Tab-separated table of C-alpha atoms (C1' of nucleotides) in Angstrom:
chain	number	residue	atom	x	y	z
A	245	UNK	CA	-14.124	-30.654	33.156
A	246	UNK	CA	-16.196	-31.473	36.079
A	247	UNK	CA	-12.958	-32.775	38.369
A	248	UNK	CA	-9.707	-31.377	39.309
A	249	UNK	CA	-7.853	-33.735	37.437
A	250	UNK	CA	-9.563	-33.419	34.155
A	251	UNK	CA	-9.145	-29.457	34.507
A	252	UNK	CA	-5.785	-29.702	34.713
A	253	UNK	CA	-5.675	-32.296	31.692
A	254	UNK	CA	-8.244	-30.182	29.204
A	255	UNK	CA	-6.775	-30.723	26.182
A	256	UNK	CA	-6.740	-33.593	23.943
A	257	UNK	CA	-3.713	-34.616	21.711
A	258	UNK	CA	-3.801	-35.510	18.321
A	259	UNK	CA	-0.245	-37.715	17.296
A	260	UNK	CA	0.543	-36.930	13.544
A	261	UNK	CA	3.141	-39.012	11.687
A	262	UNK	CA	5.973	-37.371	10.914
A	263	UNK	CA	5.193	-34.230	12.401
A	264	UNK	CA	4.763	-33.355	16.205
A	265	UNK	CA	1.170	-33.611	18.195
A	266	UNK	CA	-1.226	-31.525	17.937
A	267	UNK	CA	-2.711	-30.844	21.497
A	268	UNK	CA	-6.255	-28.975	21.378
A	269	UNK	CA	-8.401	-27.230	23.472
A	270	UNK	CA	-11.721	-28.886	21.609
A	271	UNK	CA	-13.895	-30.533	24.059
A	272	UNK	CA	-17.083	-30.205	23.660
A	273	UNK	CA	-16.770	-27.812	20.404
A	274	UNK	CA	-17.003	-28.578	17.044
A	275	UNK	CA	-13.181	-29.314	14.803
A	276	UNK	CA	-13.505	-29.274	10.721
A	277	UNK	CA	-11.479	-31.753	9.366
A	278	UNK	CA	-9.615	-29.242	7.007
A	279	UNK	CA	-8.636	-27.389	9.899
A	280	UNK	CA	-7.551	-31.217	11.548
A	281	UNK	CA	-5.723	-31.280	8.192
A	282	UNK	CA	-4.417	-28.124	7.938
A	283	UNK	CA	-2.847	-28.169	11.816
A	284	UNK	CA	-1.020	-31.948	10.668
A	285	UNK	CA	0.610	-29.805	7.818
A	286	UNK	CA	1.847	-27.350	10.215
A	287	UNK	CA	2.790	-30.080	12.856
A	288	UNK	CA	4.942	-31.824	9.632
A	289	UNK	CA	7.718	-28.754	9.466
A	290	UNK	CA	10.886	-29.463	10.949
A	291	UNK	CA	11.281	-25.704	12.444
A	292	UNK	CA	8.048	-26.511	14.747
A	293	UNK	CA	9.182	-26.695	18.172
A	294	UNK	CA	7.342	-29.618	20.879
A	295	UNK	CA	4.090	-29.312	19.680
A	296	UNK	CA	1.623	-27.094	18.214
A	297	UNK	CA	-1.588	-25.912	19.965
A	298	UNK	CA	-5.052	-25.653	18.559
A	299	UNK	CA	-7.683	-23.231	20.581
A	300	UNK	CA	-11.452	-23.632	20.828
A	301	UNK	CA	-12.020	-21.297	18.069
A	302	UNK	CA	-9.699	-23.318	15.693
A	303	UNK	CA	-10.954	-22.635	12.243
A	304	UNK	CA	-9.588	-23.062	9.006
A	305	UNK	CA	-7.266	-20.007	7.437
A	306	UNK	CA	-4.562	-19.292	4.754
A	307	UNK	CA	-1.375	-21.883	5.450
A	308	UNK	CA	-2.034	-22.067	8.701
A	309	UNK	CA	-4.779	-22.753	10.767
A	310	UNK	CA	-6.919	-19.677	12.665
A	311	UNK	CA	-6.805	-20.009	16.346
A	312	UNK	CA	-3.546	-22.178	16.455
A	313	UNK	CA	-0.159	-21.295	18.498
A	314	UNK	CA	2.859	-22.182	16.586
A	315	UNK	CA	6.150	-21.900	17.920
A	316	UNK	CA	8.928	-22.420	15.696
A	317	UNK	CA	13.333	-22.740	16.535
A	318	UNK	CA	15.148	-20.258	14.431
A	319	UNK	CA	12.416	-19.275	11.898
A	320	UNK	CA	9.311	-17.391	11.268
A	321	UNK	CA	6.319	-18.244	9.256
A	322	UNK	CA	5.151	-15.357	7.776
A	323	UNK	CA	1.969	-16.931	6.061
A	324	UNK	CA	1.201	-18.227	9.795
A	325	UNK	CA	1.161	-14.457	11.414
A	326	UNK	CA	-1.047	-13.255	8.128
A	327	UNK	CA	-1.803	-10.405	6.259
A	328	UNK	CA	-3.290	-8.540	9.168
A	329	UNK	CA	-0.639	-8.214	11.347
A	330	UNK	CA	-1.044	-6.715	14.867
A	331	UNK	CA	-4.847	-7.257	14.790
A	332	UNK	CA	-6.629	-7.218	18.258
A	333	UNK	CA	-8.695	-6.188	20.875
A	334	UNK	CA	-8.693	-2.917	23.441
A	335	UNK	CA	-11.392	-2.608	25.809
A	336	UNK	CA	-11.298	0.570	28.582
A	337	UNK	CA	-13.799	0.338	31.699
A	338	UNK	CA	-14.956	3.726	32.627
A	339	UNK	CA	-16.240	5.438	35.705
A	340	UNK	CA	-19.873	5.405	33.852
A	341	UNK	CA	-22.809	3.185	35.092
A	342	UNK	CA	-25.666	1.826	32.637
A	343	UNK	CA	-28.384	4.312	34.114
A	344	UNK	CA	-25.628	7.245	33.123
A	345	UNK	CA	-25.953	6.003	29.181
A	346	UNK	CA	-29.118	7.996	27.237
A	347	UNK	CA	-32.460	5.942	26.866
A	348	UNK	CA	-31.578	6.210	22.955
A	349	UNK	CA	-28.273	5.224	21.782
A	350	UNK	CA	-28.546	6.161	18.117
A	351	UNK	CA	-26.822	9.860	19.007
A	352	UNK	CA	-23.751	7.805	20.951
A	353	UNK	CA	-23.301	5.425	17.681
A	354	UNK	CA	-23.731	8.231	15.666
A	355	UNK	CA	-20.439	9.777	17.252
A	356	UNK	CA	-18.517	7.385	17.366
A	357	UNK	CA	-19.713	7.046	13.721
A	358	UNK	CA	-18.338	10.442	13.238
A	359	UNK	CA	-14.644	10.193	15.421
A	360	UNK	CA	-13.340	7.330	13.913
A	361	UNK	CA	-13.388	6.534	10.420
A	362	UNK	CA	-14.320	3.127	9.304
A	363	UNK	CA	-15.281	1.416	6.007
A	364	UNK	CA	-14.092	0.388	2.994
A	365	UNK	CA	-12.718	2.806	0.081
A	366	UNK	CA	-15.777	3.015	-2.461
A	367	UNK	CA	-13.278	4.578	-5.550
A	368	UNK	CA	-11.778	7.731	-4.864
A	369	UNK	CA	-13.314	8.697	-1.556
A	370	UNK	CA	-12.185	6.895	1.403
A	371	UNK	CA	-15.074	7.066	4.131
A	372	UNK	CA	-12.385	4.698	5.978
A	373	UNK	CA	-9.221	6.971	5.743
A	374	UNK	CA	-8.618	10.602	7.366
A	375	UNK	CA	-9.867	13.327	4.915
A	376	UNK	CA	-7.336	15.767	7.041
A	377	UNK	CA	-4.673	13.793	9.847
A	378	UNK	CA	-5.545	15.087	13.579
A	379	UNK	CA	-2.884	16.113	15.406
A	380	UNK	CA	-3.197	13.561	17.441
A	381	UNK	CA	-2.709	11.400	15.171
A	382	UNK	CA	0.718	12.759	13.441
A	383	UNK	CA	1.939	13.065	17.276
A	384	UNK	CA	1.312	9.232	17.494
A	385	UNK	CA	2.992	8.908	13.755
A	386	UNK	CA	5.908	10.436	14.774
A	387	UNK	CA	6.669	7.893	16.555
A	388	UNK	CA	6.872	5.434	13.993
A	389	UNK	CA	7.964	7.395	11.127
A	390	UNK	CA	12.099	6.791	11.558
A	391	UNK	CA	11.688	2.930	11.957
A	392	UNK	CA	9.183	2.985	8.657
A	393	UNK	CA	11.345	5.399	6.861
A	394	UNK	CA	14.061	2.512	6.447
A	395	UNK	CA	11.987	0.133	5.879
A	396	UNK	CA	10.745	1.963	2.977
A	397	UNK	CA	14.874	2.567	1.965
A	398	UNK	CA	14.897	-1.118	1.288
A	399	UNK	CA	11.115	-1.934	0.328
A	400	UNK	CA	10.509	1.390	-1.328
A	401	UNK	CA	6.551	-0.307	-2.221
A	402	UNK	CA	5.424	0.250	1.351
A	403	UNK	CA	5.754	4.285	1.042
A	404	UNK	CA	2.886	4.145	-1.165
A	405	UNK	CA	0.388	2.622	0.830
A	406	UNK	CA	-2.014	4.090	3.429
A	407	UNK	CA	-0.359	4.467	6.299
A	408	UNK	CA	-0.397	8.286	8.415
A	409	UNK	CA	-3.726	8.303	6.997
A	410	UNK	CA	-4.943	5.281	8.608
A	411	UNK	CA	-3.292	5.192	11.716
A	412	UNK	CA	-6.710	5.474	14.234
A	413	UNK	CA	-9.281	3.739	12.035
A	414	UNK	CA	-10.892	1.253	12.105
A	415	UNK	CA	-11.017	-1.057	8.755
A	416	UNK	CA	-13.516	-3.282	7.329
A	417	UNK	CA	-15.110	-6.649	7.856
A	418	UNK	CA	-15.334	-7.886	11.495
A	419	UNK	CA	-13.631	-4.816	12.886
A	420	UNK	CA	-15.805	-2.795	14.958
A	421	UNK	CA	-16.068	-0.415	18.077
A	422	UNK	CA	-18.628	-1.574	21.126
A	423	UNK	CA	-20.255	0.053	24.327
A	424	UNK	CA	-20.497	-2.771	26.759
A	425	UNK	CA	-22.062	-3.090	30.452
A	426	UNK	CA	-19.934	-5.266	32.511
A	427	UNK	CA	-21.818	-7.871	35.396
A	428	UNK	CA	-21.994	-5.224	37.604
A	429	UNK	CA	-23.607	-2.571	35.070
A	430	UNK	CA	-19.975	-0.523	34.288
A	431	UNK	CA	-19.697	0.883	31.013
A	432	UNK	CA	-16.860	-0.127	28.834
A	433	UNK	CA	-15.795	0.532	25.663
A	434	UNK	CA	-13.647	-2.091	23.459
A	435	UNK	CA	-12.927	-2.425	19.945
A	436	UNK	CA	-11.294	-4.183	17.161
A	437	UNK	CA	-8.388	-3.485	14.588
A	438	UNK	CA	-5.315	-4.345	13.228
A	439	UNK	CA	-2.095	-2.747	10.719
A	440	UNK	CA	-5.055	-1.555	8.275
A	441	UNK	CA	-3.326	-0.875	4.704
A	442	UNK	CA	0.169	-0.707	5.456
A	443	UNK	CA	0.535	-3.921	7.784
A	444	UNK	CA	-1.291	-6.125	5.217
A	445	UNK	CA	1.345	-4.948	2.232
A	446	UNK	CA	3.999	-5.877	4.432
A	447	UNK	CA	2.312	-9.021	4.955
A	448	UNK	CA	1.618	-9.951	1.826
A	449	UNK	CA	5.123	-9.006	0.277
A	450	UNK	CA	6.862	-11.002	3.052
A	451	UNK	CA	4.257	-14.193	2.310
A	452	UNK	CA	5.561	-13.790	-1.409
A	453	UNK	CA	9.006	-13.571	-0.887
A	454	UNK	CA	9.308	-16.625	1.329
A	455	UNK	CA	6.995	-19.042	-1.348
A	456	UNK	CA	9.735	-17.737	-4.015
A	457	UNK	CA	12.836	-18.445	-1.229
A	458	UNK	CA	11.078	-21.966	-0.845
A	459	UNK	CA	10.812	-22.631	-5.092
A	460	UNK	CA	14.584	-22.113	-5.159
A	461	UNK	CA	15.400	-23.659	-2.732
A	462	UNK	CA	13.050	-26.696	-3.359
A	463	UNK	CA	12.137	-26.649	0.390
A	464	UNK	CA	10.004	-29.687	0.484
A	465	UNK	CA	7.041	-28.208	1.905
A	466	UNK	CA	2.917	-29.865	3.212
A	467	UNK	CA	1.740	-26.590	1.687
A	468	UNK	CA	3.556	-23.134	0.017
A	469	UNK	CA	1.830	-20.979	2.258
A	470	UNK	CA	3.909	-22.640	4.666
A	471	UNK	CA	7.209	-21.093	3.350
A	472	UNK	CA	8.972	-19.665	6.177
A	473	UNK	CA	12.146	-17.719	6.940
A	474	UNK	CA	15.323	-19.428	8.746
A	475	UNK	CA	17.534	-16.969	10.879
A	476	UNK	CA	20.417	-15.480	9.121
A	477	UNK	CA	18.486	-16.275	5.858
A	478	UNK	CA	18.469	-13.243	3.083
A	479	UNK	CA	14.841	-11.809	4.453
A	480	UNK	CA	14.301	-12.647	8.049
A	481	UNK	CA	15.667	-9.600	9.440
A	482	UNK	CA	13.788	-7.969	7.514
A	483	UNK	CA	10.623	-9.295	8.465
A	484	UNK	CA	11.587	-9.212	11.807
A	485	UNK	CA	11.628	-5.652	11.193
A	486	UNK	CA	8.918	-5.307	9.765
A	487	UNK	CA	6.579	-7.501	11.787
A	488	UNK	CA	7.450	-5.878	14.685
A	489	UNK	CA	6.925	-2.240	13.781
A	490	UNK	CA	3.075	-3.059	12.003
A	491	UNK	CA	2.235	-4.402	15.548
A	492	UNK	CA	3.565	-1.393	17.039
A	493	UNK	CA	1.178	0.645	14.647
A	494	UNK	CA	-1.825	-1.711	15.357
A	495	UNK	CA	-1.366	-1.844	19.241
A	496	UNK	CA	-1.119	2.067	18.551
A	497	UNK	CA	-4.174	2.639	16.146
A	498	UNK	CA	-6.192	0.891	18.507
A	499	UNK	CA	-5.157	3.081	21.534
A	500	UNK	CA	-5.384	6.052	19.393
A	501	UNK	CA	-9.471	5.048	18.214
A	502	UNK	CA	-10.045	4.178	22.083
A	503	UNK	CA	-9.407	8.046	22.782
A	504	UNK	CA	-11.690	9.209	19.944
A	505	UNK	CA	-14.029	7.153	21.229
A	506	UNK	CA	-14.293	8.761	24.551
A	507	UNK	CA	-13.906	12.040	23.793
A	508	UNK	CA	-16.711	11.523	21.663
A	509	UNK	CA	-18.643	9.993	24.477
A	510	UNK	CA	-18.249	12.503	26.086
A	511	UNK	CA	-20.115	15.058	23.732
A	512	UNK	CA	-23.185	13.034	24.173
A	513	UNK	CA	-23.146	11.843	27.648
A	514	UNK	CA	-24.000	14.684	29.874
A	515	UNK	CA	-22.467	13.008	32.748
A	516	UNK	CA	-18.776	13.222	33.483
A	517	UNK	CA	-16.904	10.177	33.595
A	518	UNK	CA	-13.444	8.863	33.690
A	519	UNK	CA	-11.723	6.164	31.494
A	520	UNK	CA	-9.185	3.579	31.631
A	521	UNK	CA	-10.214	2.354	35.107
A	522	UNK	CA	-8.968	-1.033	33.332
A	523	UNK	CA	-7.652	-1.482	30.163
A	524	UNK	CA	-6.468	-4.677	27.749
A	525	UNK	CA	-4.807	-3.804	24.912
A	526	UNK	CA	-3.894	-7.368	23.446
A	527	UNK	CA	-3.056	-8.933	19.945
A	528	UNK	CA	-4.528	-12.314	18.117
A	529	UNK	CA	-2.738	-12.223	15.334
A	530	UNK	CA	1.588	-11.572	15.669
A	531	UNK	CA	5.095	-13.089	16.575
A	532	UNK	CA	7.210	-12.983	19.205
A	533	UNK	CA	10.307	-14.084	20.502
A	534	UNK	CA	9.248	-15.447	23.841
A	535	UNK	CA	10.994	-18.466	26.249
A	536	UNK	CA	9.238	-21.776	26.397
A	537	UNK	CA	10.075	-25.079	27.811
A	538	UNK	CA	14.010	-23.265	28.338
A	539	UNK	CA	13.961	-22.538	24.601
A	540	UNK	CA	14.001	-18.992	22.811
A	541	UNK	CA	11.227	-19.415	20.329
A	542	UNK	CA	9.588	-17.530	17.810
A	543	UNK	CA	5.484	-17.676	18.973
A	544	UNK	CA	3.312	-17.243	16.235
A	545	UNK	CA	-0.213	-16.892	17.348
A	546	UNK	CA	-2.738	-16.747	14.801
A	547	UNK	CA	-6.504	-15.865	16.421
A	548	UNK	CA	-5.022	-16.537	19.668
A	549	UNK	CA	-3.941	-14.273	22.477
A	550	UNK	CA	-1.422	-14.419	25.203
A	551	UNK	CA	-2.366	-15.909	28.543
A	552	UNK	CA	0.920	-15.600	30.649
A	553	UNK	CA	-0.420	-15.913	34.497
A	554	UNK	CA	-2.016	-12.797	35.492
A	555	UNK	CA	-1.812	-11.101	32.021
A	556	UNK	CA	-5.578	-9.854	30.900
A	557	UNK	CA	-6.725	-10.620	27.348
A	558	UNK	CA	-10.390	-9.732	25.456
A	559	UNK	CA	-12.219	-12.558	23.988
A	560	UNK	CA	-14.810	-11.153	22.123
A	561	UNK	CA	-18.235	-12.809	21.291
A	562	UNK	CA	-20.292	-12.024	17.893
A	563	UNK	CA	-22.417	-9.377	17.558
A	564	UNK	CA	-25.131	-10.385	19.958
A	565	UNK	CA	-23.273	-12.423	22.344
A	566	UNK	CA	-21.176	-11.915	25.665
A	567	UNK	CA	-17.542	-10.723	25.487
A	568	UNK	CA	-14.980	-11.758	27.928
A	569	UNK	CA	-12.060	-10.033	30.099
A	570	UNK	CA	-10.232	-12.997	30.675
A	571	UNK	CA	-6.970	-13.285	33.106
A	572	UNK	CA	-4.138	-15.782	32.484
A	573	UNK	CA	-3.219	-18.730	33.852
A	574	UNK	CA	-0.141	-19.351	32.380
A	575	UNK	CA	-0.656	-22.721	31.045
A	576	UNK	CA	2.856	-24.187	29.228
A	577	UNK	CA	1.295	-26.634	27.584
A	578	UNK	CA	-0.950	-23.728	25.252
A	579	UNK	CA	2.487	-21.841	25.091
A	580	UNK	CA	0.839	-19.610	27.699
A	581	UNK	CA	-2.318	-18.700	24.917
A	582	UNK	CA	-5.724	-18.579	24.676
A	583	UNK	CA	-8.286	-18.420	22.190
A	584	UNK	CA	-9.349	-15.146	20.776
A	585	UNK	CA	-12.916	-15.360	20.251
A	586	UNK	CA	-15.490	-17.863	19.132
A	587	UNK	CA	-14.640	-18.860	16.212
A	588	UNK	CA	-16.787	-18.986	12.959
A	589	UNK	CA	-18.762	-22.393	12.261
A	590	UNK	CA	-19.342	-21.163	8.389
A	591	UNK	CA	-17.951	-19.095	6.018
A	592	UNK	CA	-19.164	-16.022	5.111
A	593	UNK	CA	-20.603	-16.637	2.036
A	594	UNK	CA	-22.809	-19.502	3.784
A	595	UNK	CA	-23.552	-17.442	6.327
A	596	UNK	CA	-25.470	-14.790	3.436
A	597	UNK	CA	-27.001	-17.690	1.581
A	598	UNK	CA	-28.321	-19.351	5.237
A	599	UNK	CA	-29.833	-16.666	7.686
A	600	UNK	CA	-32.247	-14.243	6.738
A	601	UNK	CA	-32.283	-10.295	7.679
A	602	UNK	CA	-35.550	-11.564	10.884
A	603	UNK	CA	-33.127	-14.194	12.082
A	604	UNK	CA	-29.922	-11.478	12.222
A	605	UNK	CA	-32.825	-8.956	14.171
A	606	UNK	CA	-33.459	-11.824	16.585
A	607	UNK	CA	-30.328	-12.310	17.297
A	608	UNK	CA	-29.158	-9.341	17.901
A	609	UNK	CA	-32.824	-7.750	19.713
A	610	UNK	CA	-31.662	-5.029	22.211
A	611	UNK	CA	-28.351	-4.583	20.394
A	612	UNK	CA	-27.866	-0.883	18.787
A	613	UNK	CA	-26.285	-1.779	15.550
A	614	UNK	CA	-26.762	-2.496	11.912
A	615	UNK	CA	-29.054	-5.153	10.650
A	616	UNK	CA	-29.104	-4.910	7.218
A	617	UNK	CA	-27.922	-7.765	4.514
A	618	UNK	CA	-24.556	-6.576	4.206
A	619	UNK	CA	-23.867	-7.935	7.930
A	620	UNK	CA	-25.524	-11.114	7.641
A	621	UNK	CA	-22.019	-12.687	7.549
A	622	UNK	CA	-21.279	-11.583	10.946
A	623	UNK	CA	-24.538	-12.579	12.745
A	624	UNK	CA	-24.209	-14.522	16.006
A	625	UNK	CA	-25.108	-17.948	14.460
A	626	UNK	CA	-22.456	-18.157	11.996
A	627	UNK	CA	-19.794	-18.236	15.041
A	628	UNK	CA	-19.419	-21.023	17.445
A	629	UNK	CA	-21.177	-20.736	20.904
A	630	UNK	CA	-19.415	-18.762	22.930
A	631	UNK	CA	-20.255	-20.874	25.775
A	632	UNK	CA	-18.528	-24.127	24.732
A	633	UNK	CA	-15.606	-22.128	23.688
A	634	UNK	CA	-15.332	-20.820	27.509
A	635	UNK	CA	-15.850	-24.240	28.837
A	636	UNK	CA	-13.009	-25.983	26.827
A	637	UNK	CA	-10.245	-23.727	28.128
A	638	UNK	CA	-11.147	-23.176	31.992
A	639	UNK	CA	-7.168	-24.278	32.083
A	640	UNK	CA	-6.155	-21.308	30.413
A	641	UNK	CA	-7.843	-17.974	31.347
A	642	UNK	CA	-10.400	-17.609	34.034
A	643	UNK	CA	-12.723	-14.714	33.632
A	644	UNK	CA	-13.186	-11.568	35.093
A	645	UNK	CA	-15.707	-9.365	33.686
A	646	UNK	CA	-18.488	-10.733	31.206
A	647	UNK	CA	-19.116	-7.761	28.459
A	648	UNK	CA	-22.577	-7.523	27.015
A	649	UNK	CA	-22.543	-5.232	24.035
A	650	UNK	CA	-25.519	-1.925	23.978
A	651	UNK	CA	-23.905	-0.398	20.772
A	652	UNK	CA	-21.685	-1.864	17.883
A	653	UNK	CA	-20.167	0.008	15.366
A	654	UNK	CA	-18.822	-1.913	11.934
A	655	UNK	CA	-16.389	-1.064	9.452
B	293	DA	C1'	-8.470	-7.640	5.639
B	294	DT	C1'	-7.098	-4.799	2.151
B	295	DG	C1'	-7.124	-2.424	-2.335
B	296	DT	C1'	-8.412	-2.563	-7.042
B	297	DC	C1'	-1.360	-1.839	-12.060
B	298	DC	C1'	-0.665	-9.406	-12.756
DNA sequence: ATGTCC
């Protein structure tokens, strides 16, 4: 990475017998062999078109491998795009400076706390789900009522799951909502979410229904959660359909929680401030048709985000670390991708049983957010350093602002 | 990540 040449040559390619190479953006960072594995059953599928590409943050996941870009000729693996469909980043920079943000931050948590619900449902009350819909909110779900409405004519299931009532919120797990100063002290705010309730049913139905296409049809598969869709095949429409329209809702829910989050800004901050001076509004987890190497392609890009040259993308650190706004370079051999983050180096289990509640305070000294046990998973250490992961894909995105998170807000 | 009726 030091020379010209070696910049433009990053990756490194991995051949696999029978399958197509694997080229990855890995140097310097650390690859488990499961995920090495997992990638070579990927690479083995005959609808995998050139090559597939593994990001910094490659990890291992369910089927396919997280932080991987697999394009595919006339089919669709649902298992690859995942139960959260549409999941991503939105960051907004606002007119605010860091001196313009109040000594104590608990209040500004505290309302964000209070616009946008997040959680998990405890039982009968949902902390994470809309006790009464805001308008703005059934304004927003107008808009994707007719689409869902025949969806549900044909998959009558997904009318019973969460849905108006989650649309702006945030989720669970490593979703959350951050105030960030940029290099040049700007406040931003950026966030994290996906399809919540009703994308992961659709996700999850479609994942069954192509394993049960694949048993009768004795598709000789590396792995069943592998079992994908071929065009004019009984589902794919379908899940075309449906893919499409949960990424519409997540792209939306996250626009939706960014407004929330700034009106309620603005009831603590006494100064008045604009937002939007620059916003990314950018998915890690989804399919689309897109045009590579002269070929229409279906991209699935599973933790990874699109990089076409010029486009901006978030690539978030962990808890205590930086986050990046990160501009394109266009790079055909990562399908135009980069990677979306850093990447864990543990599961979350380990990560519980390893670090204690002082080493998750250390890490994350300065930071406004929770540091009690139940976020031990998602402490800094158990994710890759960010730094490495920047370094092994200067081909890909060059970056523009550096985010350093004040106050973090978890599902 | 989600929801808890296989």
């Amino acid at each position: 990475m030091n020379n010209k040449q070696e910049q433009q040559e990053n990756h490194l390619q991995e051949e696999v017998p029978g399958g197509v190479p694997i080229k990855m953006w890995t140097r310097g960072v650390p690859v488990e062999d499961a995920a090495r594995r997992q990638l070579a059953n990927a690479a083995r599928l005959p609808i995998v078109f050139k090559h597939i590409a593994a990001m910094p943050d490659v990890h291992l996941g369910i089927g396919a491998t997280v932080g991987s870009v697999i394009p595919t000729l006339r089919a669709i693996i649902p298992a690859a795009v995942g139960v959260d469909i549409g999941c991503g980043m939105m960051a907004a920079k606002t007119t605010l400076r860091a001196e313009d943000l109040p000594d104590n931050l608990a209040p500004l948590r505290s309302a964000i706390e209070r616009a946008v619900p997040h959680g998990r449902a405890p039982g009968a009350r949902d902390p994470g789900a809309w006790g009464k819909v805001p308008g703005s909110v059934d304004t927003a779900w107008a808009q994707l009522e007719p689409e869902f409405s025949e969806l549900c004519r044909d998959y009558p299931k997904l009318a019973k799951t969460n849905h108006r009532n989650h649309l702006g919120t945030l989720g669970s797990g490593n979703h959350f909502i951050e105030v960030c100063l940029d290099e040049d002290g700007a406040v931003w705010f950026m966030l994290h979410s996906g399809s919540r309730g009703v994308g992961n049913a659709i996700g999850t139905m479609f994942i069954e229904l192509a394993k049960q296409d694949a048993l009768r049809h004795n598709a000789n598969l590396p792995d069943r959660d592998l079992a994908y869709f071929e065009e004019g095949a009984r589902y794919f429409g379908d899940y075309v359909r449906a893919v499409g329209w949960a990424q519409k809702f997540a792209a939306l829910n996250r626009e939706l929680m960014m407004r929330r989050v700034i009106e309620a800004a603005k009831t603590v901050i006494r100064k008045n401030f604009q937002s939007h001076i620059e916003a990314v509004n950018c998915h890690h987890n989804y399919v689309q048709k897109e045009r590579h190497f002269g070929e229409e392609v279906y991209v699935t890009r599973k933790g990874a985000v699109s990089a076409k040259a010029g486009q901006l993308g978030i690539i978030p650190g962990s808890m205590g670390a930086r986050s990046y706004i990160v501009r394109g370079k266009g790079n055909p051999e990562s399908f135009e991708s980069c990677s979306h983050g850093a990447g864990r180096v543990m599961s979350r289990g380990d990560a519980k049983r390893q670090f204690t509640l002082a080493d998750h305070r250390a890490a994350t000294e300065g930071v406004e957010c929770r540091k009690d046990k139940d976020v031990l998973d998602e402490t800094p250490a158990a994710y890759k350093d960010i730094d490495a992961v920047m370094a092994a894909q200067q081909d890909l995105v060059e970056v523009l602002h550096t985010l350093k998170q004040v106050v973090c807000v978890k599902g």
